[in-house]
Amino acid sequence: MLEIGVIRENRDGVLAGLSKKNVSPDQLELIDKIILEDDKRKSTQTSLDNLLSKINKISDEIGSLFKSGKIDDANAMKQTVAALKEESRILESSLKDSKDVLEEMIIQLPNLPHSSVPVGKKAEDNEIFKAWDGPMPALVKGALPHWELAEKYNLISFKDGVTLTGSGFPVYKGKGARLQRALISFFLDEAVNAGYLEVQPPLMVNKESARATGQLPDKEGQMYHCEKDEFYLIPTAEVPLTNLYRDTILQKSDFPIKMTGYTPCFRREAGSYGSDVKGLNRLHQFDKVELVRIEHPDHSYDVLMEMVKHVEGLLQKLELPYRILRLCGGDMSFNSALTFDFETWSAAQERWLEVSSVSNFETFQSNRMKLRFRDDDGKTRLAHTLNGSALALARIVATLLENHQTSEGINIPAALRPYTGFDTI
RNA sequence: GGAAGAGUGGCAGAGCUGGUUGAUUGCACCGGUCUUGAAAACCGGCGUACCUGAGAGGGUACCGGGGGUUCGAAUCCCUCCUCUUCCGCCA
């Protein structure tokens, strides 16, 4: 959520930023409406405070009158307060209305893009931040896409998943299951070695958590919802990990905060279809190791690059061809100020698959969740939050199987062998 | 799931027969005096958010969340959440 102070003080800058994110003209018009409503909110607050102050004073006087036995005088003053009280009720409800209207408007605005974000509307407009300059995998004749490899080597059963639950819930078996476990352990170990605290959070969160990281109300339809208990299945570990610091005031010495967590992720993926959802490309449940950072605003962009390096290291160790994109304004998520996407080349599918997204949210999430730190001057300021996948399993498994297939079988990258316990599938 | 008790400032812990209580006190923390330095002792400071003001400052709200009673509530009532103990059930 954008800060109201920023909107007020830097109206033109906010408009320019939103334009870069290609928001609709309706949303641009919101800016002036927001400023107007906030003016109203302020003046209502002032009137209400003055009135309440008056009521408080009279109430004190009534107290003293009762004590000194002047019951009649006290009762007379009660009449005065009753009238003021009625007035304050009106102001109170007007103030609440203003706040609700403001919140509803502001929450519709996406985060402002960082100055380095390229102008553009679609995925084609993304900037190739780092292209792949190594050799592309030379696939054997008759190379198969991962869903056929999964069947051929009996690694994954999509059919069994349909029996148990539905499409998008694969069942991993034998070496397929072991590969999952190996990747999770490998990613977690890499993160822990890089100084991240391993966290195992709940897989369901309450409404407040989902709202704080920005999933609600924006992605309501994308989350599985347990209505009876008002819980949401997490779409990413970002939600519980970041919410660990909801409504917190940190000391500067608490930085850096580095957390990692493995969780299954649940996404309804309403509206997806076609080749996008084939095999492991898009699932309702998949495993992911996530990195979350909470940082001082002065350092968050250095941290972002550090995270990019970390993810890059993982892909190198898995011996996968990859490229890094800097997302353009139109392709970025609602919450992000700057996002780097990682894609690996799926030779058998002849397409790039997104396997990681690393973002700086600046104060967009921390403003919602009141995540602050005490700065040198003693004042509280909003911290910056960042996160990135390191990595998402399903698509990594897909490219791993496809790119490392040979006529004899599928080779396991050396870095992973201690975890799998086997060299080939 | 049933019964009882409890949720107060960073922590501990008063207040809870309604009225200078944003809240006693202790610890922690910050500044100062003292000291070669530290400790101890003493003095002072020490919540968050919003409104207002150039600033100094002034005001409002907040004692788990929400609502109610009252001129006035941390204190009374309702409701939800959480914790503790006992009973029941169970991986």
XYZ file of C-alpha atoms (C1' of nucleotides) in Angstrom:
516
model
C 0.000 0.000 0.000
C 1.374 3.370 -0.985
C 2.016 5.817 1.829
C -0.477 8.662 1.981
C 2.345 11.068 2.836
C 4.178 10.161 -0.357
C 1.028 10.639 -2.423
C 0.479 14.076 -0.895
C 4.040 15.302 -1.122
C 4.955 13.851 -4.490
C 1.739 13.802 -6.476
C 3.411 14.183 -9.863
C 6.034 11.569 -9.135
C 3.359 9.100 -8.082
C 1.387 9.775 -11.266
C 4.491 9.241 -13.381
C 5.281 5.991 -11.576
C 1.780 4.641 -11.951
C 1.811 5.493 -15.649
C 4.962 3.431 -16.027
C 3.084 0.509 -14.514
C 0.354 1.057 -17.109
C -2.492 1.529 -14.701
C -5.866 2.581 -16.063
C -6.863 6.272 -16.351
C -9.435 5.590 -13.623
C -6.663 4.709 -11.228
C -4.703 7.829 -12.115
C -7.752 9.896 -11.279
C -7.781 8.289 -7.865
C -4.720 10.279 -6.823
C -6.500 13.610 -6.647
C -9.549 11.993 -5.078
C -7.332 10.509 -2.424
C -5.711 13.848 -1.609
C -9.125 15.494 -1.395
C -10.508 12.767 0.856
C -7.441 12.989 3.053
C -7.983 16.736 3.449
C -11.475 15.922 4.615
C -10.172 13.285 6.976
C -7.748 15.742 8.561
C -10.294 18.463 9.142
C -12.790 15.963 10.566
C -10.090 14.651 12.885
C -9.340 18.178 14.074
C -13.003 18.970 14.770
C -13.530 15.676 16.546
C -10.409 16.055 18.696
C -11.455 19.545 19.760
C -14.929 18.365 20.613
C -13.711 15.369 22.594
C -11.318 17.625 24.433
C -14.247 19.809 25.445
C -16.275 16.796 26.581
C -13.354 15.477 28.607
C -12.994 18.797 30.404
C -16.690 18.992 31.269
C -16.701 15.390 32.463
C -13.860 16.203 34.819
C -15.809 19.161 36.146
C -18.889 17.009 36.683
C -16.719 14.651 38.675
C -15.518 17.466 40.946
C -19.061 18.802 41.376
C -20.309 15.396 42.494
C -17.441 15.148 44.943
C -18.220 18.526 46.436
C -21.908 17.639 46.662
C -23.208 20.074 44.046
C -25.504 17.491 42.550
C -27.851 19.944 40.805
C -25.029 21.756 39.024
C -23.603 18.441 37.934
C -26.903 17.243 36.528
C -27.288 20.480 34.607
C -23.914 19.992 32.965
C -24.842 16.490 31.936
C -27.380 18.018 29.569
C -24.654 20.049 27.884
C -22.510 16.994 27.367
C -25.359 14.975 25.928
C -25.685 17.464 23.079
C -21.948 17.524 22.432
C -21.930 13.763 22.578
C -24.448 13.564 19.770
C -22.266 15.863 17.687
C -19.189 13.754 18.339
C -21.005 10.595 17.227
C -21.669 12.206 13.867
C -18.067 13.314 13.488
C -16.811 9.897 14.526
C -18.821 8.101 11.897
C -17.809 10.672 9.307
C -14.161 10.127 10.215
C -14.551 6.381 9.938
C -16.193 6.779 6.540
C -13.332 8.940 5.331
C -10.773 6.425 6.507
C -12.617 3.538 4.879
C -13.022 5.393 1.592
C -9.336 6.370 1.645
C -8.198 2.838 2.374
C -10.387 1.440 -0.338
C -8.928 3.865 -2.874
C -5.298 3.532 -1.860
C -5.427 -0.235 -1.766
C -6.291 -0.234 -5.464
C -3.000 1.413 -6.369
C -0.021 -0.782 -7.229
C 3.471 -0.098 -5.959
C 5.559 2.510 -7.767
C 8.271 1.120 -10.009
C 11.946 1.734 -9.296
C 13.666 4.177 -11.641
C 15.510 1.326 -13.391
C 12.294 -0.432 -14.401
C 11.971 -0.471 -18.205
C 8.918 1.079 -19.817
C 6.677 -1.534 -21.372
C 3.392 -3.355 -21.279
C 3.974 -7.028 -21.939
C 6.424 -9.826 -21.296
C 8.125 -9.048 -24.633
C 9.077 -5.628 -23.255
C 11.102 -7.064 -20.378
C 14.776 -6.214 -20.433
C 17.223 -9.077 -20.701
C 19.395 -8.212 -17.737
C 21.695 -11.141 -18.278
C 21.494 -13.342 -21.359
C 22.675 -16.937 -21.467
C 26.085 -16.960 -23.113
C 26.909 -20.628 -22.599
C 26.092 -23.530 -24.887
C 22.509 -24.671 -25.179
C 21.997 -28.307 -24.239
C 22.436 -30.571 -27.249
C 19.539 -32.932 -26.924
C 19.608 -36.457 -28.186
C 17.368 -37.471 -31.028
C 13.879 -38.170 -29.778
C 14.307 -36.050 -26.667
C 11.132 -36.015 -24.633
C 9.293 -33.284 -22.718
C 9.298 -33.803 -18.963
C 5.782 -35.193 -18.714
C 6.770 -38.056 -21.000
C 10.048 -38.581 -19.172
C 8.122 -38.666 -15.894
C 5.986 -41.454 -17.230
C 8.813 -43.340 -18.918
C 10.904 -43.505 -15.736
C 7.908 -43.771 -13.426
C 8.787 -40.590 -11.518
C 5.524 -38.695 -11.434
C 1.926 -39.746 -11.867
C -0.385 -36.984 -12.968
C -3.192 -39.511 -13.319
C -2.981 -40.632 -9.703
C -3.114 -37.000 -8.659
C -6.374 -36.600 -10.532
C -7.768 -39.643 -8.724
C -6.768 -38.293 -5.346
C -7.559 -34.652 -5.824
C -7.729 -33.214 -9.328
C -5.530 -31.841 -12.074
C -2.485 -29.914 -10.962
C -1.772 -32.157 -7.986
C 0.899 -34.609 -9.154
C 2.039 -37.653 -7.199
C 5.814 -38.158 -7.053
C 7.128 -41.678 -6.715
C 10.423 -43.491 -6.263
C 13.306 -41.487 -7.678
C 10.848 -38.733 -8.507
C 9.918 -38.340 -4.850
C 13.553 -38.616 -3.827
C 14.507 -35.921 -6.322
C 11.952 -33.607 -4.737
C 13.342 -34.226 -1.292
C 16.907 -33.763 -2.561
C 16.150 -30.423 -4.185
C 14.393 -29.116 -1.091
C 17.337 -30.085 1.127
C 19.852 -28.695 -1.351
C 18.083 -25.333 -1.619
C 17.627 -25.046 2.132
C 21.265 -25.902 2.814
C 22.431 -23.324 0.282
C 20.293 -20.681 1.948
C 21.369 -21.589 5.459
C 25.004 -21.514 4.333
C 24.375 -18.009 3.019
C 23.225 -16.930 6.478
C 19.472 -17.341 6.222
C 17.496 -18.574 9.228
C 15.525 -21.685 8.386
C 11.848 -21.333 9.298
C 9.047 -23.857 9.050
C 5.796 -21.903 9.134
C 2.138 -22.917 9.097
C 0.716 -23.622 5.647
C -2.503 -21.797 6.455
C -2.732 -18.176 7.449
C -5.492 -15.925 8.715
C -7.049 -13.022 6.880
C -4.781 -10.399 8.460
C -1.659 -12.161 7.209
C -3.002 -12.572 3.700
C -3.898 -8.916 3.661
C -0.599 -7.684 5.036
C 1.556 -9.129 2.257
C -0.899 -7.978 -0.380
C -2.619 -11.226 -1.401
C -5.928 -9.811 -0.172
C -7.916 -8.267 -1.630
C -5.930 -8.333 -4.872
C -5.629 -12.112 -5.307
C -8.663 -13.318 -3.403
C -9.699 -15.702 -6.178
C -6.236 -17.254 -6.430
C -6.096 -18.622 -2.905
C -7.669 -21.723 -1.433
C -9.901 -20.660 1.397
C -11.141 -22.712 4.357
C -14.346 -20.862 4.976
C -15.297 -22.467 8.254
C -12.133 -21.285 9.998
C -11.399 -18.266 7.784
C -7.957 -19.616 6.894
C -6.149 -19.350 3.580
C -3.723 -21.930 2.196
C -0.501 -20.077 1.519
C 0.362 -19.375 -2.130
C 3.992 -18.874 -1.099
C 6.117 -18.947 2.064
C 6.513 -15.212 1.593
C 3.179 -14.749 3.360
C 3.911 -16.441 6.695
C 7.610 -15.502 6.777
C 7.099 -11.798 6.158
C 4.147 -11.720 8.554
C 6.422 -12.906 11.326
C 7.312 -9.221 11.539
C 3.830 -7.775 11.258
C 3.229 -4.831 13.591
C 6.810 -4.700 14.790
C 9.300 -1.953 15.547
C 12.838 -3.119 14.889
C 16.103 -1.642 16.074
C 18.640 -0.815 13.398
C 20.869 -3.482 14.897
C 18.230 -6.106 14.030
C 19.125 -5.779 10.347
C 19.801 -7.744 8.268
C 16.851 -10.098 8.729
C 17.316 -13.133 6.515
C 14.808 -15.970 6.517
C 14.327 -19.010 4.363
C 11.550 -21.525 4.373
C 10.448 -24.571 2.473
C 6.704 -24.917 2.028
C 4.284 -26.412 -0.394
C 2.467 -23.606 -2.207
C -1.201 -23.685 -3.135
C -2.649 -21.721 -6.021
C -6.023 -22.012 -7.653
C -4.622 -20.694 -10.943
C -8.080 -19.781 -12.132
C -8.038 -18.787 -15.784
C -4.915 -20.715 -16.823
C -5.148 -23.107 -19.769
C -3.399 -24.825 -22.651
C 0.296 -25.660 -22.832
C 0.906 -23.428 -19.818
C -0.600 -26.036 -17.553
C 0.870 -29.122 -19.217
C 2.889 -31.413 -16.957
C 4.673 -29.533 -14.214
C 4.460 -26.126 -15.877
C 1.671 -24.863 -13.678
C 0.360 -26.694 -10.641
C -2.152 -26.129 -7.875
C 0.326 -27.491 -5.361
C 4.082 -27.228 -5.735
C 7.105 -27.062 -3.475
C 9.265 -24.013 -3.093
C 12.107 -22.706 -0.988
C 11.686 -19.000 -0.437
C 14.043 -16.267 0.728
C 12.678 -13.303 2.663
C 14.641 -10.239 3.702
C 13.678 -7.290 5.872
C 16.124 -4.462 5.442
C 16.970 -0.827 6.003
C 15.775 1.287 3.051
C 19.330 2.454 2.368
C 20.512 -1.086 1.634
C 17.556 -2.846 0.086
C 18.766 -2.588 -3.505
C 22.186 -3.979 -2.636
C 20.364 -6.801 -0.907
C 18.228 -7.379 -3.992
C 21.350 -7.889 -6.088
C 22.783 -10.187 -3.441
C 19.653 -12.320 -3.709
C 19.912 -12.344 -7.495
C 23.473 -13.651 -7.141
C 22.301 -16.356 -4.766
C 19.636 -17.629 -7.155
C 22.071 -17.450 -10.039
C 24.486 -19.634 -8.067
C 21.809 -22.270 -7.604
C 21.069 -22.459 -11.311
C 24.773 -22.736 -12.080
C 25.169 -25.598 -9.622
C 22.233 -27.362 -11.228
C 23.935 -26.856 -14.608
C 20.898 -25.307 -16.207
C 20.935 -22.665 -18.949
C 19.276 -19.556 -17.625
C 18.692 -15.910 -18.286
C 17.744 -13.032 -16.020
C 15.058 -10.508 -16.943
C 14.372 -7.130 -15.469
C 10.603 -6.901 -15.673
C 9.029 -3.937 -17.399
C 6.398 -1.819 -15.687
C 3.467 -3.624 -17.241
C 4.680 -7.138 -16.428
C 5.565 -6.550 -12.800
C 3.425 -7.724 -9.947
C 1.097 -5.359 -8.148
C 3.306 -5.219 -5.050
C 6.766 -4.934 -6.514
C 9.040 -1.955 -7.089
C 11.653 -3.934 -8.988
C 11.601 -7.581 -10.042
C 14.171 -9.873 -11.618
C 12.776 -13.037 -13.140
C 14.897 -16.099 -13.754
C 14.067 -18.378 -16.628
C 15.591 -21.691 -17.603
C 15.560 -22.972 -21.135
C 13.424 -25.975 -21.659
C 14.943 -27.466 -24.778
C 12.349 -30.154 -25.220
C 9.523 -27.632 -24.988
C 11.588 -25.001 -26.798
C 10.628 -22.263 -24.407
C 11.909 -20.385 -21.400
C 10.275 -21.326 -18.099
C 10.105 -18.943 -15.183
C 11.697 -20.558 -12.144
C 12.312 -17.641 -9.823
C 11.165 -14.133 -9.187
C 13.206 -11.864 -6.928
C 11.638 -8.584 -5.857
C 12.046 -5.528 -3.709
C 8.729 -4.301 -2.334
C 10.229 -1.274 -0.609
C 7.581 -0.062 1.878
C 4.579 -1.438 0.016
C 4.129 -4.440 2.299
C 5.619 -2.896 5.427
C 3.135 -0.031 5.257
C 0.270 -2.497 5.311
C 1.715 -4.560 8.101
C 3.181 -1.682 10.119
C 6.685 -3.084 9.990
C 8.922 -0.268 11.206
C 12.368 0.343 12.593
C 13.743 3.059 14.806
C 16.077 5.307 12.885
C 19.033 7.287 14.246
C 16.844 10.286 15.043
C 14.594 8.079 17.206
C 11.716 8.273 14.750
C 10.018 5.193 13.366
C 10.265 4.520 9.632
C 8.943 1.739 7.438
C 11.405 -1.027 6.645
C 11.846 -2.541 3.188
C 10.768 -6.112 2.452
C 12.171 -8.352 -0.275
C 11.677 -11.914 -1.315
C 12.609 -14.404 -3.966
C 12.186 -18.040 -4.865
C 15.305 -20.103 -4.385
C 13.893 -22.065 -5.979
C 10.475 -23.282 -7.099
C 10.679 -27.037 -7.513
C 8.212 -28.113 -10.113
C 9.622 -26.227 -13.074
C 13.171 -26.875 -11.954
C 12.351 -30.579 -11.991
C 10.887 -30.133 -15.455
C 13.993 -28.512 -16.928
C 16.320 -30.743 -14.966
C 14.725 -33.841 -16.480
C 14.554 -32.378 -19.964
C 17.995 -30.808 -20.181
C 19.955 -33.605 -18.566
C 18.371 -36.468 -20.506
C 20.618 -38.734 -22.536
C 19.935 -41.881 -24.512
C 21.008 -43.872 -21.422
C 18.973 -41.993 -18.878
C 18.827 -38.713 -16.989
C 21.989 -37.386 -15.349
C 21.833 -35.820 -11.919
C 24.034 -32.698 -11.579
C 27.056 -33.291 -9.350
C 25.924 -30.776 -6.720
C 22.706 -32.698 -6.201
C 24.130 -36.228 -6.042
C 24.927 -36.183 -2.314
C 21.249 -35.419 -1.774
C 19.704 -37.897 -4.215
C 22.021 -40.769 -3.491
C 21.998 -41.724 -7.175
C 23.788 -40.334 -10.242
C 21.294 -41.147 -12.932
C 17.671 -41.933 -13.401
C -15.354 -30.522 22.520
C -16.701 -29.393 28.156
C -15.334 -26.594 32.853
C -12.596 -22.849 35.499
C -9.104 -18.814 35.533
C -6.363 -15.078 32.976
C -4.897 -11.361 28.980
C -2.100 -4.013 31.412
C 3.685 -0.167 28.396
C 10.555 -4.028 26.161
C 9.937 -7.544 30.452
C 7.985 -8.381 35.454
C 3.944 -6.741 38.038
C -0.062 -3.066 40.731
C -4.707 -0.952 39.733
C -10.193 -3.850 38.338
C -16.219 -1.435 45.157
C -15.876 3.578 37.591
C -13.756 10.238 38.325
C -6.179 14.544 37.385
C -4.415 6.644 35.882
C -1.318 6.779 29.664
C -1.718 4.320 33.913
C 2.069 2.819 41.001
C 6.559 0.116 41.363
C 10.867 -2.924 39.940
C 14.097 -4.479 35.988
C 15.933 -3.270 31.256
C 17.296 0.925 28.170
C 19.207 6.260 27.174
C 21.531 10.988 29.124
C 24.082 13.271 33.313
C 26.944 13.575 38.176
C 30.836 10.739 40.466
C 35.239 7.522 38.696
C 41.754 6.771 35.417
C 37.822 3.400 33.307
C 33.850 0.266 34.748
C 30.476 -1.075 38.574
C 27.629 0.907 42.561
C 25.021 5.235 44.144
C 22.313 9.587 42.930
C 19.568 12.939 39.317
C 16.787 13.160 34.799
C 14.552 10.790 30.596
C 12.141 6.539 28.552
C 5.134 3.726 24.338
C 2.509 3.963 19.549
C -0.598 6.377 16.035
C -3.227 10.541 14.371
C -4.668 15.992 14.388
C -2.571 20.907 15.110
C 1.748 24.270 15.216
C 7.482 27.409 11.684
C 9.015 25.593 16.392
C 8.512 25.103 21.519
C 4.333 22.989 22.415
C -0.972 21.710 22.539
C -4.872 18.044 21.622
C -7.161 13.071 20.644
C -7.136 7.774 20.726
C -5.108 3.208 22.510
C -4.637 -1.306 29.240
C -5.929 -8.751 23.718
C -9.780 -7.272 19.138
C -14.753 -5.345 18.348
C -19.334 -3.444 20.378
C -22.337 -1.510 24.557
C -23.764 1.063 29.447
C -22.338 6.057 31.643
C -21.536 13.011 32.019
C -17.036 9.892 32.732
C -14.332 2.835 31.953
C -8.044 -0.439 32.243
C -12.109 -0.828 35.884
C -19.314 -2.720 34.628
C -21.992 -5.657 30.402
C -21.939 -8.462 25.508
C -19.068 -10.872 21.807
C -14.764 -12.796 19.410
C -9.553 -14.223 19.818
C -5.460 -16.085 22.655
C -3.092 -18.345 26.903
C -3.048 -21.476 31.546
C -5.147 -25.555 34.418
C -8.574 -29.737 34.823
C -11.796 -33.351 32.086
C -12.793 -35.759 27.372
C -10.847 -37.255 22.533
C -6.717 -38.313 19.438
C -1.977 -38.486 15.255
